[in-house]
Short mmCIF file of C-alpha atoms and ligand atoms in Angstrom, two decimals:
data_model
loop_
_atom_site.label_atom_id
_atom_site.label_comp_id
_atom_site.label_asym_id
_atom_site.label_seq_id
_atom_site.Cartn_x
_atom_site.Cartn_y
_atom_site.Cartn_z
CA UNK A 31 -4.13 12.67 -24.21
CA UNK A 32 -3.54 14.38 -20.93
CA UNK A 33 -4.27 18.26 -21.46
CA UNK A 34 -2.77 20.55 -19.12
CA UNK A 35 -5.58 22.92 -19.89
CA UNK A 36 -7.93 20.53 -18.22
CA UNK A 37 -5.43 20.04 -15.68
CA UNK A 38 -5.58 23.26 -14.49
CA UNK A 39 -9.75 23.30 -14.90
CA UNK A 40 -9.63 20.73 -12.38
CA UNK A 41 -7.89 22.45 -9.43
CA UNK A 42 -10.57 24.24 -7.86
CA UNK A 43 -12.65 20.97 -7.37
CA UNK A 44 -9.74 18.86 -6.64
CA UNK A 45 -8.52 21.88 -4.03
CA UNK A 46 -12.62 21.86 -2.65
CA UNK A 47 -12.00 17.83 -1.78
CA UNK A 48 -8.56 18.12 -0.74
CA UNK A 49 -9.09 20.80 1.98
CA UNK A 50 -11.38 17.67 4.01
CA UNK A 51 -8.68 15.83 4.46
CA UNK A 52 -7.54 15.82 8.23
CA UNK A 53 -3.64 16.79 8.74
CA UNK A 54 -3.01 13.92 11.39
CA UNK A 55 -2.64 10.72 8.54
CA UNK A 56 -3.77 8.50 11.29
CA UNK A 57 -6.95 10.60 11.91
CA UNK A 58 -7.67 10.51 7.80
CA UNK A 59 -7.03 6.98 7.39
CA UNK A 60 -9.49 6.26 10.38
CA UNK A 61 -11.69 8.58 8.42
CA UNK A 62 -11.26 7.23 5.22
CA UNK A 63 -11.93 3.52 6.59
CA UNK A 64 -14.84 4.21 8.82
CA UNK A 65 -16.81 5.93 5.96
CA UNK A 66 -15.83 2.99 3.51
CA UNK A 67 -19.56 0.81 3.12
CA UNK A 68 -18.36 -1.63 -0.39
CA UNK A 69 -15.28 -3.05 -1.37
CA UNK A 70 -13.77 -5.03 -4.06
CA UNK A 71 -14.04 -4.25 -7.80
CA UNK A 72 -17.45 -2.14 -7.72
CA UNK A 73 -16.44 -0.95 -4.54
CA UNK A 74 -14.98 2.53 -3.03
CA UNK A 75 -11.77 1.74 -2.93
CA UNK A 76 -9.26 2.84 -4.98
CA UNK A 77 -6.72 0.27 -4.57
CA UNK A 78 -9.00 -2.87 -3.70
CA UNK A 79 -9.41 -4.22 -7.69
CA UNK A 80 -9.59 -8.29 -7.80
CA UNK A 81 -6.28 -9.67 -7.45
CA UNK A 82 -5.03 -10.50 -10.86
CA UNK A 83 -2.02 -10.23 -12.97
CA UNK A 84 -0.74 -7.73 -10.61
CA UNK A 85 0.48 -10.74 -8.31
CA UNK A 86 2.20 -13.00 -10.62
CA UNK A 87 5.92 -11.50 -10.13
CA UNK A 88 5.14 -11.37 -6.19
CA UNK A 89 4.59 -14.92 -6.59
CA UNK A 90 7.34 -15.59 -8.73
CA UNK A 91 9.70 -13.96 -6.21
CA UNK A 92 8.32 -15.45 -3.18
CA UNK A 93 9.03 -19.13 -4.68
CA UNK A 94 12.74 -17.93 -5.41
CA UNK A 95 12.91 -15.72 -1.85
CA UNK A 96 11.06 -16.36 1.10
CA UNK A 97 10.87 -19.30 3.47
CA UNK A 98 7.55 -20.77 2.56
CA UNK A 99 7.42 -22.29 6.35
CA UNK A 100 7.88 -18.39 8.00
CA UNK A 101 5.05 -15.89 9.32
CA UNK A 102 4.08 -12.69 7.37
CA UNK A 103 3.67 -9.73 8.52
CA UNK A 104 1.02 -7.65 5.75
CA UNK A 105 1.64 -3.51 6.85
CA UNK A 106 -1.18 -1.36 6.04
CA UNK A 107 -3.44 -4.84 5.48
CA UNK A 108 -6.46 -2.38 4.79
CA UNK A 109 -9.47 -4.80 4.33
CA UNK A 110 -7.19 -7.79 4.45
CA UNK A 111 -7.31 -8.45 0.50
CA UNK A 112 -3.52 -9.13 -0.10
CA UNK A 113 -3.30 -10.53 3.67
CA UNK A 114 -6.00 -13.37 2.57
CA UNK A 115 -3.73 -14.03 -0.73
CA UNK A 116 -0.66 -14.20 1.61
CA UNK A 117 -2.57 -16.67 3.51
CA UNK A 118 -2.51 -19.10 0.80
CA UNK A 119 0.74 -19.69 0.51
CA UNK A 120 2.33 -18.90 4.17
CA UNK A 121 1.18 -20.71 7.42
CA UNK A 122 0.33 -17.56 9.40
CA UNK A 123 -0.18 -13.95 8.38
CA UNK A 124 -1.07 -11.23 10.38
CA UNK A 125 -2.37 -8.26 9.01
CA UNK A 126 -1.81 -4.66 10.65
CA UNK A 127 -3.05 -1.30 9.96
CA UNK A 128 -3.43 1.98 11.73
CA UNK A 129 -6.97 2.23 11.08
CA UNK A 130 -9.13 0.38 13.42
CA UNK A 131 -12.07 0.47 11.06
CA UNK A 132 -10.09 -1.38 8.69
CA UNK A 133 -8.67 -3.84 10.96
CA UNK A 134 -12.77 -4.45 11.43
CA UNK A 135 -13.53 -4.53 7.58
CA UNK A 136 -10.48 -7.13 6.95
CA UNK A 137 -11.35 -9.47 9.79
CA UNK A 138 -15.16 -9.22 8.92
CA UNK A 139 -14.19 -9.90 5.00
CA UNK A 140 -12.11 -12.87 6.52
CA UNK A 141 -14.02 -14.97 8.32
CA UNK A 142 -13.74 -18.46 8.46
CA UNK A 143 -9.90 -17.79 6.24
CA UNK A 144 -7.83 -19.67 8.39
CA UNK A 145 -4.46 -19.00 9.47
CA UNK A 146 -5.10 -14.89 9.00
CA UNK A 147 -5.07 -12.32 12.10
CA UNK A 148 -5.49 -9.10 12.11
CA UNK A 149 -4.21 -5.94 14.48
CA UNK A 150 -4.65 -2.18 14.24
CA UNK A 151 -1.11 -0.63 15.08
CA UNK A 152 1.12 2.19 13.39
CA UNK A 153 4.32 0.81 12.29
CA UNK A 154 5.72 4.27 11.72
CA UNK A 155 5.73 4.69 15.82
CA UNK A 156 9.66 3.68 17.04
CA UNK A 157 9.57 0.23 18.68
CA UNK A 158 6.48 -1.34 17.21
CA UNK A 159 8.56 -3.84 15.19
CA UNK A 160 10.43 -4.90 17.96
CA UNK A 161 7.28 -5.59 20.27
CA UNK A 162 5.91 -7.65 16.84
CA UNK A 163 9.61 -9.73 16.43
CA UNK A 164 9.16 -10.22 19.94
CA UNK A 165 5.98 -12.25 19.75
CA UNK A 166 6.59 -13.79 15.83
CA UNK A 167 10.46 -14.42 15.99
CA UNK A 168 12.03 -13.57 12.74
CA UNK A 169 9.46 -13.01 9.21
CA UNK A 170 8.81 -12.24 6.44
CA UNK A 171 6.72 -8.35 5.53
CA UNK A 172 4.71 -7.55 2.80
CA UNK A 173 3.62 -4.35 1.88
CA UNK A 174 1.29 -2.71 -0.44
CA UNK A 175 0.85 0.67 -1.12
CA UNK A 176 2.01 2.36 2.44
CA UNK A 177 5.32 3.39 1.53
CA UNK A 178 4.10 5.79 -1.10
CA UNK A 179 1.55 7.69 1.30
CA UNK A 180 3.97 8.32 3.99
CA UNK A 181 6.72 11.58 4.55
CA UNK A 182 9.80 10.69 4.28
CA UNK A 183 10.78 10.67 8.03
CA UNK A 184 7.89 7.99 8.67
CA UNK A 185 9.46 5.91 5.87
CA UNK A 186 13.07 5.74 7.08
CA UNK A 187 11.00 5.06 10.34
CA UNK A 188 8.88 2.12 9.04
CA UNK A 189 11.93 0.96 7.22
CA UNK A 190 13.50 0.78 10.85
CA UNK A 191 11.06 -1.15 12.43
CA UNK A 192 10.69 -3.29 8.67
CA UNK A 193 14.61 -4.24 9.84
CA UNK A 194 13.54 -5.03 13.12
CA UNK A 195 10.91 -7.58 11.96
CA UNK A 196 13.15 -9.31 9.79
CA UNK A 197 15.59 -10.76 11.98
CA UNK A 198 18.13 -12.54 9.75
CA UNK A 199 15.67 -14.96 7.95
CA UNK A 200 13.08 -12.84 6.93
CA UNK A 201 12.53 -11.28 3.63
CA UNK A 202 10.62 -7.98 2.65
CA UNK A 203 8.38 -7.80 -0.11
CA UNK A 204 7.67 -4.53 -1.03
CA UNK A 205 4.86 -2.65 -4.22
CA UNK A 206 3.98 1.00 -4.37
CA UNK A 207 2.93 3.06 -7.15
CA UNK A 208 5.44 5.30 -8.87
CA UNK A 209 3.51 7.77 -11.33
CA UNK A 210 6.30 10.19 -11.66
CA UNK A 211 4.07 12.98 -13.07
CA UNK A 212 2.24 15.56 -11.03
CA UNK A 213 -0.97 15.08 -9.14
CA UNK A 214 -2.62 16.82 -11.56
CA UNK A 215 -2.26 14.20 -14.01
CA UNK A 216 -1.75 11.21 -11.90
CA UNK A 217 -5.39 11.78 -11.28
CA UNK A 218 -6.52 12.49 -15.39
CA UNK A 219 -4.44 8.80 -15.72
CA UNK A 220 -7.11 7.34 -13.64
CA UNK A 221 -9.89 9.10 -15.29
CA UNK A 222 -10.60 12.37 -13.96
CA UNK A 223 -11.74 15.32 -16.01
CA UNK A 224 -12.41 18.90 -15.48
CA UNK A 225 -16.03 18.27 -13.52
CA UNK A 226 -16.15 14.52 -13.45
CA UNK A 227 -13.63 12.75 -10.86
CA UNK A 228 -14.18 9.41 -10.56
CA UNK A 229 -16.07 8.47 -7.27
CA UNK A 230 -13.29 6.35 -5.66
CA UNK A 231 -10.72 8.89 -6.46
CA UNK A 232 -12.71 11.66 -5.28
CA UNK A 233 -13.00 9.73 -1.55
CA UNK A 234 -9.14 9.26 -1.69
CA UNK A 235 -8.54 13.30 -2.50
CA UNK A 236 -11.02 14.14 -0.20
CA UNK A 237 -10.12 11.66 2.63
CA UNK A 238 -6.28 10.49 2.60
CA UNK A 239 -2.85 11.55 2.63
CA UNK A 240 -1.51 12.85 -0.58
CA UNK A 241 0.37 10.09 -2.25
CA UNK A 242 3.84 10.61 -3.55
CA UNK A 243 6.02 8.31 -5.89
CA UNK A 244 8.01 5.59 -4.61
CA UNK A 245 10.91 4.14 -6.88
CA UNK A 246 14.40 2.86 -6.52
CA UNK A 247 15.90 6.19 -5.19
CA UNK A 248 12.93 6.92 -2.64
CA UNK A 249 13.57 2.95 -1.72
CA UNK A 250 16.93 3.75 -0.79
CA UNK A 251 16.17 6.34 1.17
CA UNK A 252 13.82 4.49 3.04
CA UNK A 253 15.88 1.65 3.33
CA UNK A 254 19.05 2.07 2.80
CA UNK A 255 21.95 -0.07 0.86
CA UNK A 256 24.60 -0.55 4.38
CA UNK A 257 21.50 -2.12 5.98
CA UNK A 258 19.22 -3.68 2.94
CA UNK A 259 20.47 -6.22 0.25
CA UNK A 260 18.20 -5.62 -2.81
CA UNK A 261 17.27 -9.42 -4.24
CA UNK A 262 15.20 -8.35 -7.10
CA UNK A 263 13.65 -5.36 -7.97
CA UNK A 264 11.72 -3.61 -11.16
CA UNK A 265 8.83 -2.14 -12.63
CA UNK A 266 4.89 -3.75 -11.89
CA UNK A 267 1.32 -2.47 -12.76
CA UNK A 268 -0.39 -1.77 -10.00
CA UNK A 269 -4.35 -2.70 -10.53
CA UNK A 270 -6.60 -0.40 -9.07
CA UNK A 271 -10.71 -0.97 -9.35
CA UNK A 272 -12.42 -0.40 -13.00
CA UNK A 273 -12.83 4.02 -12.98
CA UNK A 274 -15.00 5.81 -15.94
CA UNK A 275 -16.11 2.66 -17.98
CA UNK A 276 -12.90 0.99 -18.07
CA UNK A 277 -12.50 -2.83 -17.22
CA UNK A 278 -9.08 -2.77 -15.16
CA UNK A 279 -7.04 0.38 -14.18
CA UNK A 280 -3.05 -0.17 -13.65
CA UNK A 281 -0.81 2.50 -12.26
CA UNK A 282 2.98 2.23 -13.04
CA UNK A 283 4.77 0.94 -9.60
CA UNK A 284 7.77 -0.41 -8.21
CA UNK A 285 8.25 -3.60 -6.50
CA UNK A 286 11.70 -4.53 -4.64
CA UNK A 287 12.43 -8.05 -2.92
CA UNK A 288 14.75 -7.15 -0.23
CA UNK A 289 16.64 -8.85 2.66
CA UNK A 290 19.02 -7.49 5.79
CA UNK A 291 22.58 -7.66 5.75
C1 SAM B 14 -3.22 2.43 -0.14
S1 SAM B 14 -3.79 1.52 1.22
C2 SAM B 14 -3.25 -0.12 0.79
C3 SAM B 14 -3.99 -1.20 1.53
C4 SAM B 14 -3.55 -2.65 1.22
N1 SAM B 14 -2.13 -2.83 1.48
C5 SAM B 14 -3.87 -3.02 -0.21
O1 SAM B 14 -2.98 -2.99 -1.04
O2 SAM B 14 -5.04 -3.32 -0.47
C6 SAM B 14 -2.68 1.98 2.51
C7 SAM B 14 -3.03 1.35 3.85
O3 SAM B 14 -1.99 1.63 4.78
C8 SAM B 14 -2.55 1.95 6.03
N2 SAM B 14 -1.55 2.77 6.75
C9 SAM B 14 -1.18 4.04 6.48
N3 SAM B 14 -0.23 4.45 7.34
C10 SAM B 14 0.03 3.38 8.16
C11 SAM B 14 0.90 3.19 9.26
N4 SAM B 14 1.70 4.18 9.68
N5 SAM B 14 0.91 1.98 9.90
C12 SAM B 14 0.08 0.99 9.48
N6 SAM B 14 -0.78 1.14 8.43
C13 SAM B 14 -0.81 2.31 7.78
C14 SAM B 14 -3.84 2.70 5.68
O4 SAM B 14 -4.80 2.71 6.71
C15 SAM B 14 -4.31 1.90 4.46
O5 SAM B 14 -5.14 0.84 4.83
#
C-alpha cells in the first residue's frame, strides 16, 4: 500500500540526496559511473538486474523486424549488459555512452565477447549520428532506459540523430520505464520508506538526472509519426536489481519497434 503520509516523510531525505546531483547530466552521469565499484544483481545499479524475462518480446520482435545480418548501435550501453546480449544475435554491436567511466566498466566486463565495441559519445549533440552512419552504413539502434532520463529537447534531438543512423534499412528498438505516478511513489514502488531508501536507489537520487515517464505520447514527441512508422509497440516490465529483500524488481515500461519512412 503506498501511503502518501510516508510519501511526504520521505522528502526531506530524498531532497538531502537530490541536491548532490550535478545540473550538467553529462557531468552526473560521469559521476554516477566513476563512483560505481559492483554491478549485476547484488550490485549498485539500479537498472543492471540479470537479463531475464524482460528480453523475451525484444527477441520476439527482433526475429519478426530487424535484419539479423546488420550492425547495432546500443545508446546509453552503460556497462555493456544489453550490448553483450545484442552481441549474440547481431554480427557487430557497438556500444556508446556519454560517460567515459562506463564506456571503461562495459569494455572491462566484456572482454574476450567478440564482435562488441564500445565508444563514449553523447548522442543528444546535433551531428553525432551522422558521423556514426558515416562509418557503419545504415543499422539497427537499441536503447534502454535513455529516453526516459532526458528533457524533452534532447529527446527530439536523439530521436534526430536515431533517424540519421537508420538509413532506410535499419530498425529502432526502443524500452524505457513509464511509472506514471509521482516520484514520490515511483520510489516507495521500488522499496523506499520514510528513513530506509534502498542503497541503489539512493545512488540514482543522489547521483543522476531525474527520470521522467516515457510512453506512447512522449514517443511521439520524440519521434514523431511524418518521420517514424511504429511496427509494434506495448507495455513490458522493466527488471531492475533485487531492492529490500525482494528477488526481482519490475517497473512498468514501454517498448516500441520502430522504422523510418
Ligand atoms: C538508465 S541507464 C541504462 C543503461 C543501459 N542501457 C542498460 O539498460 O543497462 C542510462 C544510460 O544512458 C547514458 N546516457 C545518458 N545520456 C546520454 C546521452 N546523451 N548519450 C549517450 N548516453 C547517455 C548514461 O550514462 C547511462 O549509462
Amino acid at each position: 500500500m503506498l501511503r502518501i503520509v510516508d510519501q511526504l516523510r520521505m522528502v526531506p531525505e530524498v531532497a538531502r540526496l537530490a541536491v548532490r546531483t550535478p545540473r550538467n547530466a553529462a557531468v552526473a552521469w560521469e559521476g554516477y559511473w566513476s563512483r560505481v565499484r559492483t554491478t549485476g544483481p547484488a550490485g549498485e545499479v539500479l537498472w543492471d538486474a540479470e537479463i531475464g524475462a524482460e528480453a523475451e518480446p525484444y527477441a520476439a520482435v527482433m526475429d519478426e523486424y530487424m535484419d539479423p545480418s546488420m550492425p547495432v548501435i546500443d545508446v546509453g550501453c552503460g556497462n555493456g549488459r544489453w550490448t553483450r546480449w545484442l552481441s549474440r544475435r547481431f554480427p557487430q554491436v557497438l556500444g556508446v555512452d556519454v560517460s567515459a567511466s562506463a564506456v571503461q566498466r562495459a569494455g572491462d566486463e566484456s572482454e574476450g565477447v567478440r564482435s562488441v565495441a564500445y565508444r563514449t559519445l553523447d548522442l543528444t549533440v546535433p551531428g553525432a549520428g551522422r558521423l556514426l552512419r558515416a562509418e557503419c552504413g545504415d543499422c539497427h539502434v537499441f536503447v534502454r532506459g535513455v529516453f526516459h532520463v532526458l528533457r524533452p529537447k534532447q529527446r527530439e534531438q536523439l530521436g534526430r540523430n536515431l533517424r540519421d543512423l537508420v538509413g532506410a534499412r535499419g530498425r529502432v528498438l526502443l524500452t524505457e520505464t513509464n511509472y506514471r505516478g509521482n516520484p514520490l511513489s515511483y520510489m516507495q514502488s521500488l522499496g523506499a520508506r520514510p528513513g530506509s531508501i534502498p542503497a541503489p536507489l539512493r545512488r540514482a537520487i543522489g547521483g543522476i538526472p531525474v527520470p521522467g515517464h516515457f510512453g506512447p505520447v512522449e514517443r511521439r514527441a520524440a519521434l514523431p509519426d511524418s518521420i517514424w512508422t511504429v511496427l509494434a509497440d506495448g507495455p513490458v516490465l522493466i527488471e531492475a536489481v533485487p531492492m529490500s529483500g525482494r528477488t526481482t524488481t519490475s517497473i512498468p515500461g514501454y517498448f516500441a519497434m520502430l522504422g523510418s519512412r
